[in-house]
XYZ file of C-alpha atoms in Angstrom:
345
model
C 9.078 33.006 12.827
C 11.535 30.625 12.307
C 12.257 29.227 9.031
C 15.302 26.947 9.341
C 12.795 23.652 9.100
C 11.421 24.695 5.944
C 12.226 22.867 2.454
C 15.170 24.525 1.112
C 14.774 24.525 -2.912
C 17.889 24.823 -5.303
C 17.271 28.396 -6.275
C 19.677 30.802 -8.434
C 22.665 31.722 -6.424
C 21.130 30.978 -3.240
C 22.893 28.395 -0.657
C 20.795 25.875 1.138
C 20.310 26.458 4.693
C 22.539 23.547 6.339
C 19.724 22.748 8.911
C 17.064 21.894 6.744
C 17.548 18.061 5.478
C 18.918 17.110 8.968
C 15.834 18.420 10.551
C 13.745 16.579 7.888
C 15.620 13.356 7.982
C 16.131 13.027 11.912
C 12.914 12.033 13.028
C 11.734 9.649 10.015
C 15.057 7.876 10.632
C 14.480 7.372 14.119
C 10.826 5.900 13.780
C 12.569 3.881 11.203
C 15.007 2.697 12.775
C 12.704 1.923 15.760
C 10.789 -0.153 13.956
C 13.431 -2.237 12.621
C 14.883 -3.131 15.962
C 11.075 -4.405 16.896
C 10.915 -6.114 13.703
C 14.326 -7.616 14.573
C 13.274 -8.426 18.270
C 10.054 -9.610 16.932
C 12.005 -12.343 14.095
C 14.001 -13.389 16.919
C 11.357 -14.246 19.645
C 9.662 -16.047 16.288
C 12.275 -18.118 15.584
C 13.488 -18.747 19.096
C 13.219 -22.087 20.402
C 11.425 -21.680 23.997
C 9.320 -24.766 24.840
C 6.092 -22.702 25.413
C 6.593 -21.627 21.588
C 6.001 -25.377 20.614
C 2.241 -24.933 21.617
C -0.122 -25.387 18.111
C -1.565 -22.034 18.417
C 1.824 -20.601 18.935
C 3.341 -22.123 16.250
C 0.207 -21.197 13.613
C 0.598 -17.490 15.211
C 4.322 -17.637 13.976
C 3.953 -19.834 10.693
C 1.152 -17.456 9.750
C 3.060 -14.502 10.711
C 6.350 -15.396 9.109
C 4.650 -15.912 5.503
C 3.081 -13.119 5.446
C 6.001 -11.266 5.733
C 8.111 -13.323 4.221
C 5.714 -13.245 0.925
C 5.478 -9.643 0.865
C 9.198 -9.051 1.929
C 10.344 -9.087 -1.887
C 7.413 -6.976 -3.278
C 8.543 -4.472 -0.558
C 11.985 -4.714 -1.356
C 11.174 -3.901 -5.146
C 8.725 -1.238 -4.208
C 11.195 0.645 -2.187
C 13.854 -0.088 -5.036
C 11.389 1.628 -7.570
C 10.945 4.155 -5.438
C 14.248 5.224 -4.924
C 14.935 5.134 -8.698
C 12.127 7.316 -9.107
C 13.664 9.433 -7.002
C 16.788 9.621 -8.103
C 17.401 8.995 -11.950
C 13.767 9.708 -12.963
C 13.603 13.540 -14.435
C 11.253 15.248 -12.408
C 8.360 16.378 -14.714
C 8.343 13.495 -16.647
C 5.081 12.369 -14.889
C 3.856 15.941 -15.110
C 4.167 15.451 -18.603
C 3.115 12.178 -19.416
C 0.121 12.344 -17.132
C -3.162 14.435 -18.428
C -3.012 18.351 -17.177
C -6.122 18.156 -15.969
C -6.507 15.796 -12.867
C -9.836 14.564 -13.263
C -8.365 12.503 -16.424
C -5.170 11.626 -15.076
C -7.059 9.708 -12.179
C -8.208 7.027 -14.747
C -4.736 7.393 -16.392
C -2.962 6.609 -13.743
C -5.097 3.665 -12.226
C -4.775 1.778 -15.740
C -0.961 1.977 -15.677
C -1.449 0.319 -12.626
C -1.316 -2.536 -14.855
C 2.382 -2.156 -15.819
C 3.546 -2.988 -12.105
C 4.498 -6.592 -11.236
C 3.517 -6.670 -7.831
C 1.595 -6.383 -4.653
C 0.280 -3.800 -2.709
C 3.054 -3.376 -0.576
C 5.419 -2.117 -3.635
C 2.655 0.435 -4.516
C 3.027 2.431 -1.276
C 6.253 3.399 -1.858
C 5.737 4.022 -5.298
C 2.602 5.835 -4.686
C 4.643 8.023 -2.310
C 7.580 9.036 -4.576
C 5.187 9.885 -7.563
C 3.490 12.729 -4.984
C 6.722 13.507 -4.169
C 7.311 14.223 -7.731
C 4.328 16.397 -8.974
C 1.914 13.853 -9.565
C -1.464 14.569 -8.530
C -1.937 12.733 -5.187
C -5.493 11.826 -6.491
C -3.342 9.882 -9.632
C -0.859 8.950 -7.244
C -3.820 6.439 -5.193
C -5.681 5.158 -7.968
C -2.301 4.007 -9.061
C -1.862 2.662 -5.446
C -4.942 0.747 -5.962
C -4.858 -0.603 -9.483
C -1.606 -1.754 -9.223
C -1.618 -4.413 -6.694
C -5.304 -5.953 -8.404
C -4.675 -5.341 -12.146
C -1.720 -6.450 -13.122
C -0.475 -9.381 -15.299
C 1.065 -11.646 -12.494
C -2.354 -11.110 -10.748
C -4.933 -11.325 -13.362
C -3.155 -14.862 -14.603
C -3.083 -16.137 -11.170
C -6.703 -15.339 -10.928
C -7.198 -17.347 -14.270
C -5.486 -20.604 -12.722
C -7.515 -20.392 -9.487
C -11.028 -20.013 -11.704
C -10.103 -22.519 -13.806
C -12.772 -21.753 -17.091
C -14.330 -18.854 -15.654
C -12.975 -16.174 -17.206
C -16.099 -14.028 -15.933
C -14.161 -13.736 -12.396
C -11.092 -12.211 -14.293
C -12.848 -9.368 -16.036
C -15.151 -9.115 -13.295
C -12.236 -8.359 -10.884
C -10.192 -6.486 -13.729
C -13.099 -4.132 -13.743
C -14.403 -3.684 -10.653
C -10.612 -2.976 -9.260
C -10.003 0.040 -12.034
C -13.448 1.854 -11.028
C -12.708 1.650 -7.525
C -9.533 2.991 -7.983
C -11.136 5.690 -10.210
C -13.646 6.528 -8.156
C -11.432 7.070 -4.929
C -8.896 8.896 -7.071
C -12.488 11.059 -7.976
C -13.191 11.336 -4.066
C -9.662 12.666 -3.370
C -10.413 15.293 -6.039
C -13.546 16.384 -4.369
C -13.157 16.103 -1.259
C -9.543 15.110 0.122
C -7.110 17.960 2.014
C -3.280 18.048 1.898
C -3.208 18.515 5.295
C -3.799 14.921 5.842
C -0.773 13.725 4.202
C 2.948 13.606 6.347
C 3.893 17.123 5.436
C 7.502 15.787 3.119
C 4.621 14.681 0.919
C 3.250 18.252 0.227
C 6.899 19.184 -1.118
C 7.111 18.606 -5.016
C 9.759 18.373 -7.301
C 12.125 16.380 -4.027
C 14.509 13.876 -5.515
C 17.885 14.345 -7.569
C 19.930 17.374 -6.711
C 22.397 18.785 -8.904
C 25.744 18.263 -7.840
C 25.041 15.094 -5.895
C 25.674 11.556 -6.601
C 22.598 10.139 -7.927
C 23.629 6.051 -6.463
C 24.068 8.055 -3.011
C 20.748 9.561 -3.253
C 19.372 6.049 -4.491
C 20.691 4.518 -1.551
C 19.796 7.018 0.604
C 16.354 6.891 -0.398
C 16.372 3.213 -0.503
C 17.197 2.487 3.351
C 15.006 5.375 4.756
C 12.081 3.917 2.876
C 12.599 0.275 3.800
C 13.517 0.490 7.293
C 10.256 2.513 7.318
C 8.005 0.684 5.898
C 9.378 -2.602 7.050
C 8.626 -2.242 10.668
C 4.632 -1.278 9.718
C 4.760 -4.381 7.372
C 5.972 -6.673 10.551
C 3.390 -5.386 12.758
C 0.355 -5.618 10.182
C 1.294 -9.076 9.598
C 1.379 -9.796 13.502
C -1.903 -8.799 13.734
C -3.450 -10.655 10.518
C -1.809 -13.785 12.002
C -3.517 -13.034 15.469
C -6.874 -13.410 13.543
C -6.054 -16.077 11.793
C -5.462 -18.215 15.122
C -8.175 -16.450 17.174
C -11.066 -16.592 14.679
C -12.485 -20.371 14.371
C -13.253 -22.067 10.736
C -16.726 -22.354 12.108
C -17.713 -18.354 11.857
C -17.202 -18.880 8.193
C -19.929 -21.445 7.993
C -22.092 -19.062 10.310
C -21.930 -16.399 7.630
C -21.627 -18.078 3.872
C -25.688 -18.587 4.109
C -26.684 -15.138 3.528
C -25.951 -13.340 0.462
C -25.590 -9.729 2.311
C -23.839 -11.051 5.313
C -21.461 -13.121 2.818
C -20.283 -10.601 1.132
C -19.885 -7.995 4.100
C -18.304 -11.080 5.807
C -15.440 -11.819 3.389
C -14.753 -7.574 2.321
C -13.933 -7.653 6.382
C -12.074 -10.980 5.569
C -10.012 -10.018 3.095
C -8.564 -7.120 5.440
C -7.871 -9.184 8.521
C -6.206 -12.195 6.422
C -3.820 -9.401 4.548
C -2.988 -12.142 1.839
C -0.689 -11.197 -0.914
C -2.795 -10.309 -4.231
C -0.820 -13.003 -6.064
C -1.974 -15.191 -3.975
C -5.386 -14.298 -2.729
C -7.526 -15.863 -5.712
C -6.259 -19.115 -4.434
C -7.545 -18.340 -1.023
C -11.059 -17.058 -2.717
C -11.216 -20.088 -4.768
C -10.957 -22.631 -2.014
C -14.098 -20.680 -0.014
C -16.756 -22.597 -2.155
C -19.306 -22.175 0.225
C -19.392 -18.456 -0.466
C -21.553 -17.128 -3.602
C -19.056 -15.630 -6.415
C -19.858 -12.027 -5.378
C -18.988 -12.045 -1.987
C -15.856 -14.191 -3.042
C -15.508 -11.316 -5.990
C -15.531 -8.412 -3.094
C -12.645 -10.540 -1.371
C -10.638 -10.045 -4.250
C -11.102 -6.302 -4.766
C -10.720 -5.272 -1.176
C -7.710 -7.145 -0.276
C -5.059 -5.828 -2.290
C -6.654 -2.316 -1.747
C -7.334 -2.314 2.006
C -6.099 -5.142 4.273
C -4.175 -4.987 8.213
C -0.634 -4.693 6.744
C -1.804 -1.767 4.040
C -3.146 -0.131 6.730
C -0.564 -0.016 8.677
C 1.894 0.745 5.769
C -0.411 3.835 4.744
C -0.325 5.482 7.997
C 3.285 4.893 8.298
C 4.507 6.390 4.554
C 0.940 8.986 4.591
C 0.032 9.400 7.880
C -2.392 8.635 10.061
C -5.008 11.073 9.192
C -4.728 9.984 5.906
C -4.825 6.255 6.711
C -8.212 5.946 8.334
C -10.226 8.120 6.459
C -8.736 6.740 2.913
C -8.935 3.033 4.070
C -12.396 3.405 4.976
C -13.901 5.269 2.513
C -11.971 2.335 -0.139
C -13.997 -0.156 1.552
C -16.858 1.450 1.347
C -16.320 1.997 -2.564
C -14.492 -1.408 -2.884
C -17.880 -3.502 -1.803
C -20.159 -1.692 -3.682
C -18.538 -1.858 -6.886
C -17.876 -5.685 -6.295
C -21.608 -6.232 -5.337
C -22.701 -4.264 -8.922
C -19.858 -5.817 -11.056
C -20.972 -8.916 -9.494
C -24.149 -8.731 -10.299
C -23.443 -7.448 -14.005
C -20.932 -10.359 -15.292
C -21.351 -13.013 -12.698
């Protein structure tokens, strides 16, 4: 049996097998740097200036596509940044330590430091990621995922100025975000297997290793994550614009009568349109034909489960992981915005 592929620790006296991190590192790289080429290719057949390209649909396909990335572009650039910090300067049981022993407390822990993260739900992923990679409970690790991108200051005030004196929608969405993120942290507890996640994830304690430069290894870290990541981002986006040119304006008005069928309507809404959370209470406020729950479950779904998130999860978790996580947060995500709805709205 061999054993050449396994993770090689820093033991006592004992030298690290020289085949291990390439055989780690080759394949990652390559998917990575696969999908940067297409994401290349793909910015270049946007932007190029064939007359067939100057058709309207065409050119909403590409203006929708472009903003998307282009508005989550930073987010992941400061995701993957924090990330490779994490990595590389942070020691590595701090978050062991910090964090509650037992995990059924660090889940709501960790979902309310969510709060403490500036950005949107692609910067959790990566974050997310590197704190499992680190010792962190993976169930701690996802409410974190999920808090982040819906509770946090930048969010919570731009949800403020869209609801201009209805402060109800704030704390509605402030609350209904942390249980979901609770509660799926709770499901992961109960009933999630390691075996779903991308098997580097299952190593703990990866990061810093003595004797080598810690910039290098924040570099390092930096590139693999963002040329991995950035390729799922390009191709979630693609598809979220596809939807938004395919879908007519008129299916809106088909479903806004019906309070069950409105709020089903914009959950699946929120996923297709994969709008930023900083700016998806603008896009929630301007749907005033929609009662305030269903426009409540389009705020706590779409930071926690849209195309691009989706596609960003199976690339940094896996696949496995993706589909069954993704669905069960809808699931959880719509019922907790239907009660919290109903509670403060």
């Amino acid at each position: 049996m061999e054993r050449t592929d396994e993770p090689v620790g820093v033991a006592e006296g004992v030298a690290a097998v020289p085949l291990g991190p390439p055989a780690r590192r080759t394949r990652p790289w390559a998917l990575g740097a696969a999908l940067a080429l297409t994401a290349g290719a793909t910015a270049v057949f946007l932007t190029a200036g064939a007359q067939w390209l100057d058709r309207p649909a065409v050119q909403a396909w590409r203006t929708v596509c472009l903003a998307i990335t282009v508005q989550a572009l930073p987010f992941l650039l400061l995701g993957t940044a924090l990330s490779g910090a994490i990595n590389a300067f942070v020691p590595a049981d701090l978050f062991t330590r910090v964090l509650p022993r037992r995990a059924a407390l660090a889940v709501p822990v960790a979902g309310a430091a969510g709060a403490v993260l500036p950005g949107c739900e692609c910067a959790s992923v990566p974050v997310a990621s590197s704190l499992i990679r680190r010792g962190v409970p993976p169930a701690a690790a996802f409410a974190f995922l999920l808090s982040a991108p819906a509770i946090n200051p930048v969010v919570l005030t731009a949800t403020a100025v869209a609801f201009p004196g209805d402060p109800a929608m704030v704390a509605a969405r402030l609350t209904a975000s942390l249980v979901t993120a609770a509660v799926m942290g709770w499901l992961w507890l109960w009933l999630g297997k390691e075996e779903w996640l991308r098997p580097l994830l299952r190593r703990r304690h990866t990061g810093h290793r003595h004797g080598h430069s810690r910039w290098t290894e924040f570099r390092l870290g930096f590139q693999h994550d963002f040329l991995h990541a950035g390729g799922f981002l390009v191709l979630g986006a693609m598809a979220a614009a596809t939807f938004n040119v395919a879908v007519p304006g008129s299916v809106l008005d088909a479903f806004s009568g019906s309070p069950w069928l409105s709020v089903l309507f914009l959950a699946g809404l929120a996923v297709l349109l994969a709008v930023c959370s900083e700016a998806d209470a603008f896009v929630a406020a301007s749907l005033t034909g929609f009662s305030p729950t269903a426009r409540l479950a389009f705020l706590v779904v779409g930071p926690m489960v849209d195309l691009k998130l989706i596609a960003l999860q199976a690339g940094t978790f896996g696949r496995a992981f993706a589909w069954r996580f993704c669905t069960a947060t809808t699931v959880v995500a719509v019922a907790t915005a239907v009660l919290t709805g109903g509670a403060l709205l």
